[in-house]
């Protein structure tokens, strides 16, 4: 049996929605983008949403619209996808890492406080694997030190912490960013979106994403250094169709995660994902197990691959990426909790339409191939 690591859930409505756009002359800057923005804003419980062509672009323009620049420091997690830190570098700022909590794998608020200097301007907490970061504590720290919070919620659309939806009004964040690459909970192909309650900020974001045009979007009037980060109409139509059944897809993912937990929990050397009591709704993005430190992960991955099961170490810490080592001099030992965990994590196949038979097959193979 060959099982993909991830696979988007695309139905006939999705296909029809994209084809319908192609039968119109408006392939960019049109009604589908506006409708998609309204749908995501309503889903999240915020006043404004600005669609962009990737989650990374969304993070970048948030820092741009917050006035982050050279000499500034932006605190984020080393246990994340590289975009969480790259967005600071794009603005000429310096990413500063704070180590994580060993159970939720999210940035540890106590570690954030230790990293604050008089140059710190922003915090970019990440909701790792779809579990919300401790936003109450992070917002409190931000208020105390007058910092901006831009939430990297690229893995967490629909997640809730203490009953509050990630990115929503009341969580104390300036903005949150969702991403729609095909392995995410919902997809637009490439794509992302920024949600915020601040109307002036939303206006600035629109300008940054649209070549720095003025507030009216005047064609040949560029008031700031902008980018072309626009989402096109086909992608927006797909997003609109996908968000209509996002809750259904999240429920299916929750069911798949449940099947996995049931079958993997008893296997010696395997730890299933931790869900904190504060996480009142998990938005399952990937399924990442932790292996006993004595297990040879590389060999396990090779054996699973032979059985038709792809798997990936997830994440490889940002500070240990070659570019970061080279530019900032990071080395092993700098973030011990992140490194210890990253050495034992393994993402196994996970997607909305995964069948119980597929889950069973993966679990059987994991059980058979594991050697401590
Ligand atoms: C997916 C993701 C992003 C954005 O990715 P894009 O491919 O640019 O859409 C950013 N941060 C995290 C943590 C992600 O998982």
XYZ file of C-alpha atoms and ligand atoms in Angstrom:
387
model
C 0.000 0.000 0.000
C 1.348 3.447 -0.978
C 0.178 6.281 1.206
C 1.002 9.963 0.592
C 2.452 12.042 3.427
C -0.282 14.586 2.816
C -2.902 15.237 0.172
C -5.320 18.114 -0.377
C -9.041 17.338 -0.220
C -10.421 18.518 -3.574
C -14.025 17.824 -4.558
C -16.142 18.637 -7.627
C -17.343 21.937 -6.099
C -13.726 23.057 -5.767
C -13.034 22.177 -9.393
C -16.198 23.892 -10.647
C -15.380 27.024 -8.650
C -11.952 27.378 -10.279
C -13.246 26.601 -13.771
C -16.005 29.193 -13.408
C -13.410 31.922 -12.807
C -11.581 30.908 -15.972
C -14.764 31.587 -17.928
C -14.667 35.238 -16.838
C -12.189 37.917 -17.923
C -11.247 38.748 -14.293
C -8.351 36.527 -13.209
C -6.918 38.927 -10.623
C -8.132 41.819 -8.408
C -11.766 40.835 -8.486
C -14.827 39.634 -6.597
C -13.499 36.195 -5.566
C -10.643 37.677 -3.559
C -13.032 40.078 -1.826
C -15.494 37.283 -1.060
C -12.726 35.013 0.223
C -11.454 37.780 2.512
C -14.960 38.313 3.896
C -15.393 34.565 4.477
C -12.096 34.193 6.363
C -12.779 37.326 8.450
C -16.207 35.953 9.416
C -14.801 32.478 10.135
C -12.086 33.904 12.376
C -14.215 36.564 14.055
C -12.280 39.652 12.958
C -13.156 42.807 11.062
C -10.603 42.585 8.240
C -8.780 40.005 6.175
C -6.181 40.693 3.488
C -5.494 37.840 1.075
C -1.924 37.296 -0.133
C -0.073 34.784 -2.298
C 1.568 32.859 0.581
C 1.730 32.648 4.340
C 5.288 33.915 4.114
C 4.180 37.071 2.257
C 1.554 37.606 4.934
C 4.136 37.456 7.732
C 6.432 39.777 5.803
C 3.862 42.531 5.240
C 2.730 42.328 8.877
C 6.240 43.208 9.988
C 6.446 45.880 7.273
C 3.109 47.399 8.327
C 4.294 47.349 11.963
C 7.290 49.475 10.973
C 9.850 46.795 11.859
C 13.220 47.616 10.311
C 17.002 47.614 10.623
C 18.264 47.370 14.198
C 15.024 45.892 15.501
C 14.723 42.460 17.086
C 11.831 40.074 16.544
C 11.372 37.133 18.911
C 10.121 33.842 17.511
C 10.425 30.081 17.934
C 13.388 28.050 16.667
C 11.024 25.058 16.407
C 9.125 26.222 13.351
C 9.172 26.553 9.596
C 11.889 28.925 8.392
C 9.391 31.627 7.280
C 8.613 32.487 10.930
C 12.114 33.941 11.251
C 12.872 34.918 7.638
C 10.139 37.576 7.716
C 12.231 39.585 10.203
C 15.320 39.319 8.006
C 13.372 40.573 4.955
C 12.796 43.798 6.893
C 16.456 44.129 7.880
C 15.618 43.160 11.471
C 17.219 40.387 13.516
C 15.301 37.254 14.476
C 15.886 36.259 18.100
C 14.873 32.788 19.231
C 13.250 31.714 22.487
C 13.163 28.009 23.353
C 9.940 26.006 23.552
C 7.740 24.143 26.014
C 8.577 20.425 25.801
C 4.932 19.313 25.838
C 3.054 21.711 23.518
C 6.211 22.390 21.442
C 5.163 26.066 21.374
C 7.344 29.030 22.328
C 7.773 29.303 26.102
C 6.609 32.712 27.426
C 9.269 32.597 30.191
C 11.968 32.191 27.550
C 10.510 35.138 25.599
C 10.891 37.392 28.639
C 14.558 36.440 28.966
C 15.200 37.518 25.374
C 13.664 41.002 25.544
C 16.130 43.872 25.048
C 15.642 47.561 24.314
C 15.720 46.649 20.618
C 12.878 44.132 20.774
C 9.908 45.343 18.754
C 7.778 42.302 17.995
C 6.921 38.736 18.963
C 5.955 36.175 16.324
C 4.508 33.208 18.237
C 3.801 30.102 16.173
C 0.866 27.726 16.716
C 2.917 24.615 16.120
C 1.166 21.724 14.344
C -2.215 23.426 14.868
C -2.043 23.877 18.652
C -2.412 27.514 19.784
C 0.513 29.124 21.593
C -0.065 30.623 25.055
C -1.398 33.868 23.644
C -2.727 35.221 26.966
C 0.747 35.268 28.503
C 2.399 36.421 25.292
C -0.029 39.333 24.870
C 0.553 40.324 28.494
C 4.322 40.375 27.970
C 3.826 42.379 24.770
C 1.661 44.972 26.540
C 4.168 45.324 29.356
C 7.075 45.931 26.956
C 5.117 47.751 24.232
C 5.699 45.075 21.575
C 3.663 44.069 18.549
C 2.348 40.484 18.358
C 2.018 38.961 14.904
C 0.760 35.423 15.281
C 2.129 32.865 12.844
C -1.078 30.833 12.717
C -0.133 29.311 9.365
C -0.688 25.846 10.827
C -3.721 26.644 12.939
C -6.754 27.967 11.087
C -9.842 27.268 13.186
C -7.934 26.293 16.323
C -9.181 27.611 19.672
C -7.529 28.277 22.995
C -9.714 28.653 26.081
C -12.702 29.003 23.773
C -11.147 31.810 21.710
C -10.451 31.249 18.063
C -6.862 31.834 16.940
C -6.493 35.341 15.513
C -9.842 36.568 16.811
C -10.645 39.860 18.436
C -9.757 39.710 22.122
C -6.614 37.599 21.890
C -4.512 40.786 21.978
C -2.674 40.227 18.722
C -2.123 42.880 16.088
C -2.651 40.319 13.361
C -2.602 36.604 12.640
C -1.528 34.911 9.427
C -2.988 31.732 7.905
C -1.450 29.775 5.031
C -3.008 27.667 2.296
C -0.213 25.627 0.746
C -1.612 22.211 -0.368
C -0.475 20.366 2.778
C -2.409 22.723 5.094
C -5.881 22.040 6.498
C -7.387 23.905 3.514
C -5.705 25.077 0.348
C -5.665 27.691 -2.395
C -2.649 26.123 -4.148
C -0.249 28.811 -2.996
C -1.824 31.417 -0.749
C -2.218 33.022 2.622
C -4.238 35.640 4.464
C -3.746 38.164 7.249
C -6.562 38.830 9.716
C -6.725 41.920 11.916
C -9.227 44.130 13.714
C -7.275 47.300 13.022
C -8.653 49.123 9.987
C -5.580 51.324 9.412
C -3.325 48.317 9.652
C -5.490 46.425 7.146
C -5.253 49.389 4.768
C -1.464 49.416 5.050
C -1.327 45.634 4.505
C -3.375 46.002 1.322
C -1.008 48.627 0.030
C 2.099 46.548 0.871
C 0.630 43.534 -0.919
C -0.401 45.626 -3.930
C 2.848 47.304 -5.061
C 2.618 50.077 -2.450
C -0.346 51.681 -4.180
C -2.321 54.330 -2.279
C -5.416 53.499 -0.246
C -7.651 53.796 -3.293
C -5.424 51.350 -5.193
C -4.705 53.980 -7.860
C -2.880 52.252 -10.677
C 0.205 54.450 -11.087
C 0.548 56.000 -7.654
C 2.965 54.171 -5.354
C 3.217 55.690 -1.887
C 5.530 53.127 -0.239
C 7.862 50.253 -1.147
C 5.328 47.558 -1.851
C 5.372 44.056 -3.232
C 3.269 42.022 -5.579
C 1.861 39.600 -3.029
C -1.673 39.471 -4.468
C -3.719 36.284 -4.486
C -5.313 35.575 -7.888
C -9.011 34.939 -8.525
C -8.695 31.201 -9.266
C -6.917 30.636 -5.967
C -9.457 32.760 -4.098
C -12.341 30.809 -5.666
C -10.735 27.567 -4.509
C -10.274 29.047 -1.040
C -13.898 30.141 -0.895
C -15.049 26.658 -1.818
C -12.644 25.075 0.684
C -13.531 27.284 3.646
C -17.188 26.345 3.194
C -16.258 22.840 4.331
C -13.300 23.673 6.569
C -15.142 22.607 9.713
C -16.007 19.296 8.089
C -12.352 18.772 7.081
C -11.146 19.701 10.582
C -13.550 17.170 12.046
C -12.255 14.457 9.734
C -8.688 15.316 10.669
C -9.617 15.109 14.336
C -11.078 11.663 13.681
C -7.913 10.516 11.874
C -5.804 11.807 14.784
C -8.049 9.834 17.134
C -7.555 6.630 15.122
C -3.814 7.141 15.257
C -3.744 7.848 19.003
C -5.771 4.724 19.756
C -3.479 2.478 17.737
C -0.099 4.055 18.512
C -0.497 4.749 22.193
C 0.442 1.243 23.293
C 3.517 0.913 21.067
C 6.744 0.897 23.052
C 8.964 3.845 22.125
C 6.202 5.950 20.532
C 4.635 9.034 22.137
C 1.530 10.509 20.516
C 0.985 14.301 20.291
C 0.155 16.178 23.486
C -2.964 18.327 23.472
C -3.026 20.863 26.310
C -6.220 21.350 28.365
C -6.246 25.000 27.196
C -6.515 23.801 23.600
C -10.289 23.712 23.368
C -10.111 23.043 19.633
C -7.116 21.527 17.942
C -6.770 22.262 14.234
C -4.848 19.112 13.278
C -2.261 20.121 10.665
C 0.159 17.181 10.698
C 0.502 14.085 12.862
C 3.896 14.135 14.540
C 4.908 11.319 16.858
C 7.912 11.341 19.173
C 10.267 8.404 19.256
C 12.291 7.038 22.136
C 15.791 8.546 21.892
C 17.299 5.074 21.363
C 15.332 4.486 18.152
C 17.319 4.982 14.945
C 14.968 7.395 13.188
C 16.802 7.380 9.861
C 16.572 3.626 9.664
C 12.902 3.623 10.697
C 12.141 6.166 7.959
C 13.915 4.017 5.375
C 12.027 0.893 6.477
C 8.698 2.727 6.371
C 9.551 4.119 2.937
C 10.101 0.558 1.683
C 6.619 -0.300 2.955
C 5.179 2.636 0.945
C 4.951 5.006 3.890
C 6.708 8.376 3.643
C 7.684 10.165 6.868
C 9.712 13.274 7.735
C 11.676 14.679 10.675
C 9.626 17.718 11.605
C 10.846 20.401 12.223
C 14.547 20.733 11.617
C 15.261 23.703 13.954
C 15.560 27.083 12.214
C 18.743 28.099 14.035
C 20.529 24.973 12.736
C 19.688 25.664 9.082
C 22.894 26.343 7.115
C 21.889 29.943 6.323
C 21.255 30.730 9.991
C 24.456 29.067 11.173
C 26.380 31.063 8.607
C 24.737 34.447 9.231
C 24.269 34.325 13.003
C 26.835 31.759 14.171
C 24.305 29.410 15.727
C 25.437 25.944 16.692
C 24.185 22.791 18.350
C 23.362 23.323 21.994
C 21.975 26.855 21.595
C 18.336 25.777 22.095
C 18.492 22.470 23.941
C 14.781 21.724 24.289
C 14.077 22.423 20.628
C 17.065 20.314 19.577
C 16.251 17.392 21.853
C 12.683 17.280 20.553
C 13.597 17.832 16.904
C 15.841 14.772 17.057
C 12.952 12.513 17.991
C 9.970 13.837 15.999
C 8.515 12.064 13.000
C 5.618 13.261 10.834
C 3.669 10.330 9.441
C 0.986 10.350 6.702
C -1.916 12.616 7.586
C -4.708 14.218 5.534
C -8.440 14.887 5.735
C -9.548 11.989 3.527
C -7.307 9.370 5.146
C -9.153 6.082 5.686
C -9.085 3.951 8.807
C -7.467 1.165 6.716
C -4.630 3.500 5.773
C -4.160 4.514 9.415
C -4.156 0.862 10.460
C -1.546 -0.023 7.858
C 0.761 2.817 8.974
C 0.395 1.801 12.629
C 1.086 -1.866 11.894
C 4.205 -0.949 9.969
C 5.417 1.438 12.699
C 4.929 -1.318 15.271
C 6.753 -3.894 13.141
C 9.686 -1.689 12.137
C 10.444 -0.085 15.483
C 13.535 -1.424 17.210
C 14.726 -0.023 20.476
C 3.127 26.872 6.107
C 3.783 27.776 7.078
C 4.108 29.110 6.746
C 3.831 29.740 5.412
O 4.124 28.964 4.348
P 3.868 29.374 2.834
O 4.377 28.195 2.097
O 4.637 30.615 2.583
O 2.406 29.602 2.644
C 4.651 29.903 7.741
N 4.899 29.430 8.976
C 4.604 28.160 9.320
C 4.856 27.732 10.725
C 4.064 27.289 8.378
O 3.809 26.021 8.724
